[in-house]
CSV table of C-alpha atoms in Angstrom, one decimal:
chain,number,residue,atom,x,y,z
R,322,MET,CA,12.7,-11.6,-2.4
R,323,ASP,CA,12.3,-14.1,0.4
R,324,THR,CA,15.2,-13.1,2.3
R,325,ILE,CA,14.2,-9.6,2.0
R,326,PHE,CA,10.8,-10.4,3.3
R,327,THR,CA,12.3,-12.5,6.1
R,328,LEU,CA,14.7,-9.7,6.9
R,329,LEU,CA,11.8,-7.0,7.4
R,330,MET,CA,9.4,-9.4,9.2
R,331,VAL,CA,12.4,-9.9,11.6
R,332,LEU,CA,12.9,-6.1,12.0
R,333,ILE,CA,8.9,-5.5,12.5
R,334,MET,CA,9.1,-8.2,15.1
R,335,ILE,CA,12.1,-6.7,17.0
R,336,ALA,CA,10.7,-3.2,16.7
R,337,SER,CA,7.5,-4.7,18.2
R,338,ILE,CA,8.9,-6.1,21.0
R,339,LEU,CA,10.9,-3.2,21.9
R,340,LEU,CA,7.6,-1.1,21.6
R,341,THR,CA,6.0,-3.6,23.9
R,342,ILE,CA,8.7,-3.1,26.6
R,343,VAL,CA,9.0,0.7,26.3
R,344,VAL,CA,5.3,1.1,26.8
R,345,MET,CA,5.2,-1.4,29.7
R,346,ALA,CA,8.3,0.4,31.3
R,347,GLN,CA,6.7,4.1,31.2
R,348,ASN,CA,5.1,5.4,34.4
R,349,PRO,CA,1.5,5.6,34.1
R,350,LYS,CA,0.2,9.4,33.7
R,351,GLY,CA,-2.9,9.0,35.6
R,352,GLY,CA,-6.5,9.6,34.6
R,353,GLY,CA,-8.1,7.5,31.7
R,354,LEU,CA,-10.0,4.2,32.7
R,355,SER,CA,-8.3,3.6,36.1
R,356,SER,CA,-9.6,7.1,37.8
R,357,THR,CA,-12.8,6.5,36.2
R,358,PHE,CA,-13.7,3.4,38.1
R,359,GLY,CA,-12.1,4.6,41.4
R,360,GLY,CA,-8.5,3.5,40.7
R,361,ALA,CA,-7.1,6.9,41.1
R,362,SER,CA,-4.0,7.3,43.2
R,363,SER,CA,-3.7,10.1,46.0
R,364,ALA,CA,-0.9,11.8,44.1
R,365,GLN,CA,-3.4,12.7,41.3
R,366,PHE,CA,-2.5,16.4,41.3
R,367,GLY,CA,1.2,15.4,41.4
R,368,VAL,CA,1.4,13.2,38.6
R,369,GLN,CA,5.0,12.6,37.1
R,370,ARG,CA,5.3,12.9,33.4
R,371,THR,CA,6.7,10.3,31.4
R,372,ASN,CA,10.3,10.5,30.7
R,373,ASP,CA,11.0,12.2,27.5
R,374,PHE,CA,13.3,9.6,26.5
R,375,MET,CA,10.3,6.9,27.1
R,376,GLU,CA,7.9,8.9,25.0
R,377,LYS,CA,10.3,9.7,22.1
R,378,ALA,CA,11.3,5.9,22.0
R,379,THR,CA,7.5,5.0,21.8
R,380,TRP,CA,6.9,7.5,18.9
R,381,THR,CA,10.2,6.5,17.1
R,382,LEU,CA,9.3,2.6,17.7
R,383,GLY,CA,5.6,3.2,16.3
R,384,ALA,CA,6.8,5.1,13.1
R,385,THR,CA,9.4,2.6,12.5
R,386,ILE,CA,7.0,-0.4,12.6
R,387,ILE,CA,4.6,1.5,10.2
R,388,VAL,CA,7.6,2.4,7.8
R,389,LEU,CA,8.7,-1.2,7.9
R,390,ILE,CA,5.5,-2.5,7.1
R,391,LEU,CA,4.9,0.1,4.2
R,392,ILE,CA,8.3,-1.0,2.7
R,393,SER,CA,7.6,-4.5,2.9
R,394,VAL,CA,4.5,-4.3,1.1
R,395,VAL,CA,5.9,-2.1,-2.0
R,396,ILE,CA,9.1,-4.4,-2.1
R,397,THR,CA,7.6,-7.8,-1.8
R,398,GLY,CA,3.9,-7.1,-3.3
R,399,LYS,CA,3.5,-9.0,-6.4
R,400,PRO,CA,1.9,-7.3,-9.3
R,401,SER,CA,-1.6,-8.2,-9.9
R,402,GLN,CA,-2.3,-9.9,-13.1
R,403,ALA,CA,-4.9,-7.9,-15.4
R,404,ALA,CA,-7.5,-9.9,-16.8
R,405,PRO,CA,-6.9,-10.9,-20.2
R,406,ALA,CA,-8.5,-8.5,-22.7
R,407,ILE,CA,-11.1,-10.0,-25.0
R,408,GLN,CA,-9.8,-9.7,-28.4
R,409,GLN,CA,-12.5,-9.1,-31.1
R,410,PRO,CA,-12.5,-11.3,-33.9
R,411,VAL,CA,-10.6,-9.9,-37.0
R,412,LYS,CA,-12.9,-9.1,-40.0
R,413,LYS,CA,-11.4,-10.9,-42.8
R,414,GLU,CA,-12.9,-9.3,-46.0
R,415,ALA,CA,-11.5,-9.7,-49.3
R,416,PRO,CA,-10.4,-6.5,-50.8
R,417,ALA,CA,-13.0,-4.6,-53.2
R,418,GLN,CA,-12.4,-5.5,-56.7
R,419,SER,CA,-11.9,-2.3,-58.7
R,420,ALA,CA,-14.1,-1.9,-61.8
R,421,PRO,CA,-12.3,-2.3,-65.0
R,422,ALA,CA,-11.5,1.0,-66.4
R,423,SER,CA,-13.5,2.0,-69.8
R,424,GLN,CA,-11.4,2.9,-72.8
R,425,SER,CA,-13.4,5.8,-73.6
R,426,THR,CA,-14.0,8.8,-71.5
R,427,THR,CA,-16.9,10.3,-73.6
R,428,PRO,CA,-20.1,9.3,-73.1
R,429,VAL,CA,-22.1,7.3,-75.7
R,430,ALA,CA,-25.5,8.4,-76.6
R,431,PRO,CA,-27.9,5.6,-77.1
R,432,THR,CA,-29.3,5.1,-80.5
R,433,LYS,CA,-32.9,4.6,-81.5
């Protein structure tokens, strides 16, 4: 399990670094916080759209990271130990003794 966990962690780190590089390489779309504080460029109406490849790479790498994390949790997750069930004490009773069978099946009337 340790090698699988190590492999998944390395893949997650590589995807994270690639995602960081792709996001940093994108052209800003404009607006957002930068325009709120006066940092808007003069080409606000002519803002170029982010390259489609960069946008698809961003979404793909983000989804890859999420999937790899979920796989690592499922594969390397150790089952939690359930609390031991409290065992009820076993009642030890002697079996009921049967009454001796009477020889006569007709009732006997008491005598005076």
